[in-house]
Amino acid sequence: MLREKQYILRQVNVGLDLVLTAAAFFVAHGLRTAISLYVAPGLVPPSRLLNYVWLLPVAPVVTLIALAYNGLYRPQRLGGRLGTAARSMAVACVEAAVLLMAVDFVIGRSFAVAAGALSTSRVMILILPPVTWGLLVTKAWLVLVILRDRRRRGLNLRRVILVGSGEPLAEFAASIGGHPIWGVAIEGIVTDRPECQGARFNPVTVPEFSLGYPILSDLARAPEALWERAIDEVIFIPDSAPISAVRPIMEVCEEMGVRTHLPLNFFHGHIARPLVDWFEDVPVLSYWPTQPMGPALLFKHTFDRVASAGLLILLSPFMLMAALAIRMSSPAGAPILFKQKRCGLNGRLFTLYKFRTMRPGAESEREALAAQNEQEGPVFKMRHDPRVTPIGRLLRKFSIDELPQLWNVLRGEMSLVGPRPPLPEEVVQYDRWQRRRLSMKPGITCLWQVSGRNMLPFETWMKMDLEYIDNWSLRLDFKILAKTIYVVITGYGAM
């Protein structure tokens, strides 16, 4: 229904933006010339158009990339609120200007020298963003005015019938009514309420009558309602009837060449994001409680592997010294590395590696020390654990004992940043909401480790892990990594 309109509107927007960003170049140069002649003749020297000719092909392309990056060409943004779009356009124009300044260092100077000038004036690049923004906002306003006028006059409307009942149908009808710019006109409603079928059908008694749209028929007489009207599309929003009851109407629509739509909002999640996926030729609606794979997440996975490999090489001297210190301070035959089964992504078990910081056989002593646990919940933490060796305490203070986990990251079992991997016996004691922290690959460092580490209560750990999962971004990852450096150097919050 909206696909063709959105596609056409997107292409028109891209074409207009390309023309306007090119026009902004000439307007900006005119203003630059006026400033040098009339406003600040002594401060801003005059210049020729040739000095900036490199901007003409580069500026529109860079600006369009910035606009697309800020979501101005996404379907839900086309024809949306002007204020929201104007803010996104302002951000895009500023980002484009920053990129142009970077390009200027590489390309601009060469053109300036060829043109006989010492350098390209930065004033031109500073004027360009507000000029471009002004033209883009004016265009967006004019497009909205034109589209709204066409809708008010009933031009190019798509006439639809809604099949269904209840709150889902009411919400869908309100959504269409609240967006007249979509160009969708509801011709009427076919009810699927069991109490309104057959001889019991009476348009006035159907609750949806109060929505203000005609009640056309029940399910059995829907084909007649379609035949009697010029209908472009039928939207099925079944609430009372099963899908099998509306399938015959869909078959009639297919036979008549009428498009049909079946919304997939069966579940209104507060966390999971709905995405359309495919199993062979079968479309399915998937609900993702974490970020779906995209450029940012792909970069995270790639960065994890590359950075862990580099850090293993870079930190190998420190790891060798730690291994020697453990060996020299331990009885003969005691292992240098501590291996332990942990729960990874979605509960998958893997072997986690750490430098051994406790005396051999310390795991068997944990039960005897359970009463001295200083943490709430299923985890065990003691600030002065008698099992920790002197060397181990030093390694823990500066997180050197965690360095072997870079091997886990290189193997793809862990990430540099992510919720810490728990023990299987801890996961068994989780509340259901706490289990969601396993929906993302575990990490060496995480949000709560740079916010107090072991001094924080267990439930705060859980909430901060979920906060990280729900708000994940590359920026957040790098912020945590930067804070981790400070925490490691100072030993803040270590036990």
C-alpha positions in Angstrom: 0.0 0.0 0.0 2.5 2.6 1.2 5.5 0.9 -0.5 5.1 2.6 -3.9 4.3 6.0 -2.3 7.3 5.8 0.0 9.5 4.7 -2.8 8.5 7.5 -5.1 8.6 10.1 -2.2 12.1 8.8 -1.3 13.4 9.2 -4.8 11.9 12.7 -5.2 13.4 13.7 -1.8 16.9 12.4 -2.8 16.7 14.1 -6.2 15.5 17.4 -4.7 18.1 17.3 -1.9 20.9 16.7 -4.5 19.8 19.8 -6.5 19.3 21.9 -3.4 22.7 21.0 -1.9 24.3 21.9 -5.2 22.3 25.2 -5.2 23.5 25.8 -1.6 27.1 25.9 -2.9 26.4 28.9 -5.2 24.3 30.6 -2.5 27.0 30.1 0.0 29.6 31.5 -2.4 27.5 34.5 -3.0 27.2 35.2 0.7 30.9 34.6 1.1 31.6 37.2 -1.6 29.1 39.7 0.0 30.9 39.2 3.4 34.3 39.9 1.9 33.0 43.0 0.0 30.6 44.6 2.4 30.6 43.1 5.9 34.3 42.4 6.7 36.4 43.5 3.8 39.5 43.6 5.9 39.0 40.3 7.7 37.7 38.1 4.9 39.7 38.5 1.7 37.9 38.2 -1.7 38.1 34.9 -3.6 37.1 33.3 -6.9 34.6 30.6 -7.5 37.4 28.4 -8.8 38.9 28.2 -5.3 35.9 26.1 -4.2 35.0 24.2 -7.3 36.0 20.9 -5.7 33.1 21.5 -3.2 30.5 21.4 -6.0 30.7 17.6 -6.7 31.7 16.6 -3.1 29.4 18.7 -0.9 26.1 17.2 -2.3 27.3 13.6 -2.0 28.6 14.1 1.5 25.4 15.9 2.6 23.2 13.1 1.2 25.3 10.5 3.0 24.8 12.4 6.3 21.1 12.8 5.7 20.7 9.1 5.0 22.8 8.2 8.1 20.5 10.4 10.2 17.5 8.5 8.9 15.9 11.2 6.8 15.2 8.7 4.0 13.6 6.0 6.1 10.0 5.3 5.4 8.7 6.4 8.8 10.5 9.7 8.5 9.3 10.7 5.0 6.3 12.9 5.4 6.7 12.9 9.2 6.8 15.8 11.6 8.7 18.9 10.3 10.2 19.8 13.6 11.8 16.3 14.1 13.0 16.3 10.5 14.5 19.8 10.8 16.5 18.7 13.9 17.9 15.7 12.0 18.7 17.9 9.0 20.6 20.3 11.2 22.7 17.4 12.7 23.3 16.1 9.2 24.5 19.5 7.9 26.9 19.9 10.7 28.3 16.4 10.2 28.7 17.1 6.5 30.6 20.3 7.3 33.0 18.5 9.5 33.6 15.9 6.8 34.1 18.6 4.2 36.7 20.3 6.4 38.5 16.9 6.6 38.3 16.5 2.8 39.5 20.1 2.4 42.9 19.2 4.0 43.3 16.5 1.3 41.7 18.0 -1.8 40.9 21.6 -1.1 44.5 22.9 -0.9 45.4 21.3 -4.2 42.6 23.1 -6.0 43.4 26.3 -4.2 47.0 26.2 -5.4 45.9 25.3 -8.9 43.6 28.4 -8.8 46.4 30.6 -7.7 45.2 31.0 -4.0 47.1 30.2 -0.9 44.3 28.0 0.5 40.6 27.4 0.5 38.7 29.7 2.8 37.1 28.0 5.7 34.4 30.7 5.8 32.8 29.1 2.7 32.5 25.7 4.5 31.1 27.4 7.6 28.4 29.2 5.6 27.4 26.1 3.7 25.6 24.2 6.6 23.1 26.9 7.5 22.4 27.6 3.9 21.9 23.9 3.1 19.7 23.5 6.2 17.5 26.4 5.2 16.9 25.1 1.7 16.2 21.6 2.9 13.8 22.7 5.6 12.0 24.9 3.1 11.7 22.0 0.7 10.4 19.7 3.4 7.8 22.2 4.4 6.7 22.8 0.8 6.4 19.0 0.2 4.2 18.6 3.3 2.0 21.5 2.2 1.6 20.1 -1.3 0.9 16.5 -0.1 -1.6 17.7 2.5 -3.4 19.8 0.0 -3.7 16.9 -2.4 -5.1 14.7 0.3 -7.7 17.2 1.3 -8.9 17.4 -2.3 -9.1 13.6 -2.4 -6.4 13.2 -5.1 -4.6 9.9 -5.5 -6.2 8.2 -2.5 -6.0 4.5 -1.9 -9.4 3.1 -0.9 -9.2 0.3 1.7 -11.5 -2.0 3.7 -10.6 -3.1 7.2 -11.5 -6.7 8.3 -11.5 -7.3 12.0 -12.7 -5.9 15.3 -11.8 -4.8 18.7 -8.9 -2.6 20.0 -6.4 -3.6 17.2 -8.8 -2.4 14.5 -9.6 0.8 16.4 -5.9 1.5 16.8 -5.2 0.8 13.2 -8.0 3.0 12.0 -6.9 5.8 14.3 -3.4 5.5 12.9 -4.6 5.9 9.4 -6.9 8.8 10.4 -4.1 10.5 12.1 -1.9 10.5 9.0 -3.9 12.0 6.2 -0.6 12.5 4.3 -0.5 8.7 3.7 -3.4 9.1 1.2 -5.4 6.1 2.6 -9.2 6.4 2.8 -11.2 3.8 4.8 -14.3 2.8 2.8 -15.7 0.6 5.6 -15.4 -2.3 8.0 -16.1 -6.0 7.7 -16.6 -7.3 11.2 -15.3 -10.7 12.4 -17.2 -10.7 15.7 -18.8 -14.1 16.3 -22.0 -12.4 17.7 -22.4 -10.3 14.5 -22.3 -13.1 11.9 -25.1 -14.4 9.7 -28.7 -13.5 10.7 -27.4 -11.7 13.7 -25.5 -9.1 11.6 -26.8 -5.6 12.1 -24.5 -2.7 11.2 -25.8 -0.5 14.0 -25.2 -3.0 16.8 -21.6 -3.7 15.7 -19.4 -1.9 18.3 -17.0 -0.6 15.6 -20.0 1.5 14.3 -18.9 4.1 16.8 -15.6 4.6 14.9 -17.5 6.6 12.3 -16.9 4.2 9.3 -19.6 2.2 7.6 -20.0 -1.4 8.7 -20.2 -3.2 5.3 -20.9 -6.8 6.2 -19.9 -9.9 8.1 -17.3 -12.4 6.9 -19.6 -14.4 4.8 -20.9 -11.4 2.8 -17.5 -9.7 2.4 -17.0 -10.8 -1.2 -20.2 -9.0 -2.1 -19.0 -5.8 -0.4 -15.8 -6.1 -2.4 -17.6 -6.6 -5.7 -19.9 -3.6 -5.2 -17.1 -1.1 -4.5 -14.0 0.2 -6.1 -11.5 -1.1 -3.5 -7.7 -0.9 -3.9 -6.7 -2.9 -0.8 -8.0 -4.9 2.1 -6.4 -4.9 5.5 -7.0 -7.9 7.8 -6.8 -7.2 11.5 -8.5 -10.3 13.0 -9.2 -10.2 16.7 -12.2 -12.4 17.3 -11.9 -14.8 14.3 -9.0 -17.2 13.6 -6.9 -16.8 10.4 -8.6 -19.7 8.9 -11.9 -17.8 8.9 -10.5 -14.8 6.9 -8.5 -17.0 4.5 -11.5 -17.3 2.0 -11.7 -13.6 1.8 -8.0 -13.4 1.1 -8.5 -15.9 -1.7 -11.3 -13.8 -3.2 -9.1 -10.7 -3.1 -6.3 -12.6 -4.8 -8.8 -13.8 -7.5 -10.1 -10.2 -8.0 -6.6 -8.7 -8.1 -7.1 -6.7 -4.8 -4.0 -6.3 -2.6 -4.3 -7.7 1.0 -2.3 -6.9 4.1 -2.1 -8.8 7.4 -0.5 -6.8 10.3 1.9 -8.8 12.4 1.5 -7.0 15.7 0.4 -10.1 17.6 2.7 -9.1 20.5 3.3 -5.7 21.9 6.7 -6.1 23.4 8.3 -3.5 25.7 11.9 -4.7 25.0 12.0 -6.9 21.9 12.1 -5.2 18.5 9.9 -6.7 15.8 11.7 -7.5 12.5 10.5 -9.3 9.4 12.6 -12.4 8.7 12.5 -15.3 6.2 12.7 -19.1 6.5 13.1 -20.1 2.8 9.9 -18.6 1.3 8.0 -18.2 4.6 7.9 -14.7 6.0 8.0 -14.6 9.8 7.9 -11.8 12.4 10.9 -12.0 14.7 11.1 -10.2 18.1 14.7 -9.4 19.0 15.4 -8.5 22.7 18.9 -7.4 21.6 20.3 -5.3 18.8 19.9 -7.1 15.4 23.0 -7.6 13.3 24.0 -4.5 11.5 27.1 -2.5 10.6 27.7 -1.4 14.2 27.4 -5.0 15.7 29.5 -6.4 12.8 32.2 -3.8 13.7 32.0 -4.9 17.3 32.6 -8.6 16.5 35.4 -7.7 14.1 37.0 -5.3 16.5 36.9 -7.9 19.3 38.9 -10.4 17.3 41.4 -7.9 15.9 41.9 -6.1 19.2 42.2 -9.3 21.3 44.8 -10.6 18.9 46.7 -7.4 19.1 46.4 -7.2 22.9 47.6 -10.7 23.4 50.8 -9.8 21.5 51.2 -6.4 23.1 50.6 -7.6 26.7 52.5 -10.9 26.3 55.5 -9.7 28.4 53.2 -8.8 31.3 51.4 -12.1 31.0 54.7 -13.9 31.0 55.8 -12.1 34.1 52.5 -12.9 35.8 52.9 -16.6 34.9 56.4 -16.7 36.2 55.3 -15.0 39.5 52.5 -17.5 40.0 54.9 -20.4 39.2 57.6 -19.2 41.6 55.1 -18.6 44.4 53.2 -21.9 44.0 53.9 -25.5 45.1 55.3 -27.9 42.4 52.8 -29.0 39.9 50.2 -26.3 40.7 48.6 -24.9 37.5 49.3 -21.3 36.3 45.9 -20.9 34.7 42.5 -21.4 36.3 39.9 -23.0 34.1 36.2 -22.8 34.9 33.0 -23.6 33.1 30.9 -20.4 32.6 27.6 -19.6 30.8 28.0 -17.6 27.6 25.5 -16.4 25.0 22.1 -17.7 25.8 23.5 -20.1 28.4 26.1 -21.9 26.2 28.8 -23.4 28.4 32.5 -22.6 27.6 35.8 -22.8 29.4 36.9 -19.5 30.8 40.6 -18.9 31.4 42.2 -16.7 34.2 45.5 -16.6 35.9 45.2 -18.6 39.1 44.9 -16.2 42.1 44.0 -18.7 44.8 45.8 -21.6 46.3 45.3 -25.0 44.6 42.0 -26.7 45.5 40.4 -23.4 46.6 37.1 -24.3 44.9 36.5 -27.2 47.3 36.7 -24.7 50.2 34.0 -22.4 49.0 31.2 -24.2 50.8 33.0 -23.8 54.2 33.2 -20.0 53.6 29.6 -19.5 52.4 28.6 -17.9 55.7 31.2 -15.1 55.1 29.8 -14.1 51.7 29.7 -10.3 51.4 27.4 -10.2 48.3 23.7 -10.7 47.9 22.2 -13.2 45.5 23.8 -16.3 44.1 27.3 -14.9 43.7 30.1 -15.4 46.2 32.5 -12.5 47.0 34.8 -11.9 50.0 36.9 -8.8 50.4 39.5 -10.7 52.4 39.2 -14.2 51.0 41.8 -16.4 52.8 42.2 -18.6 49.7 43.7 -15.7 47.6 47.5 -15.8 47.5 49.6 -12.6 47.9 50.5 -12.7 44.2 46.9 -13.4 43.4 45.7 -10.3 45.4 48.0 -8.1 43.4 46.9 -9.6 40.1 43.3 -9.1 41.1 43.7 -5.5 42.1 44.9 -4.5 38.7 42.8 -7.1 36.8 45.9 -8.8 35.4 44.3 -12.2 36.2 41.6 -11.5 33.5 44.1 -11.1 30.7 43.9 -14.8 29.5 40.3 -14.1 28.7 41.6 -12.3 25.6 41.9 -15.9 24.3 38.2 -16.4 24.9 37.5 -13.2 23.0 39.7 -14.4 20.1 37.8 -17.7 20.0 34.5 -15.8 19.8 33.2 -17.1 23.2 33.4 -13.6 24.8 33.6 -10.0 23.8 35.8 -7.2 25.2 32.7 -5.5 26.6 29.6 -7.3 27.8 27.9 -8.8 30.9 30.3 -10.9 32.9 29.9 -14.6 32.3 28.2 -16.3 35.4 28.7 -19.8 36.8 26.0 -22.4 35.8 25.0 -22.8 39.5 24.5 -19.1 39.7 22.2 -19.0 36.6 20.0 -21.7 38.1 19.2 -19.3 40.9 18.4 -16.3 38.7 15.0 -14.8 38.6 13.4 -14.9 35.1 14.1 -11.3 34.4 17.8 -11.7 35.3 18.2 -14.5 32.7 18.0 -11.9 29.9 21.6 -10.8 30.7 22.6 -14.0 28.9 21.1 -12.7 25.6 24.3 -10.9 24.7 27.8 -12.3 24.5 29.6 -12.0 27.8 32.6 -9.6 28.1 35.8 -9.1 30.0 34.6 -5.7 31.2 31.1 -4.3 31.6 29.1 -1.3 32.8 29.0 -2.3 36.5 32.7 -3.1 36.6 33.5 0.5 35.7 30.8 1.9 38.1 31.9 0.3 41.4 32.9 -3.2 40.5 32.4 -5.6 43.5 31.2 -2.9 45.8 27.8 -2.8 44.0 24.9 -5.1 45.2 24.0 -8.1 43.0 20.7 -6.7 41.8 22.4 -3.5 40.7 24.8 -5.7 38.6 21.8 -7.3 36.9 20.0 -4.0 36.2 23.2 -2.4 34.9 23.8 -5.4 32.6 20.2 -5.1 31.2 20.7 -1.3 30.9 23.8 -2.0 28.8 22.0 -4.5 26.6 19.0 -2.2 26.0 21.1 0.8 25.2 24.1 -0.8 23.5 26.1 1.2 21.0 29.7 1.4 19.8 30.0 4.7 21.6 28.9 3.0 24.9 31.4 0.2 24.3 34.3 2.6 23.8 33.2 4.7 26.8 33.3 1.5 29.0 36.7 0.5 27.6 38.1 4.0 28.4 36.8 3.8 31.9 38.2 0.3 32.3 41.7 1.7 31.8 41.2 4.1 34.8 39.7 1.3 37.0 42.5 -1.1 36.1 45.2 1.5 36.9 43.7 2.6 40.2 42.4 -0.8 41.2 39.1 0.9 42.2 36.4 -1.5 43.6 38.6 -4.7 43.4 38.2 -7.5 46.0 
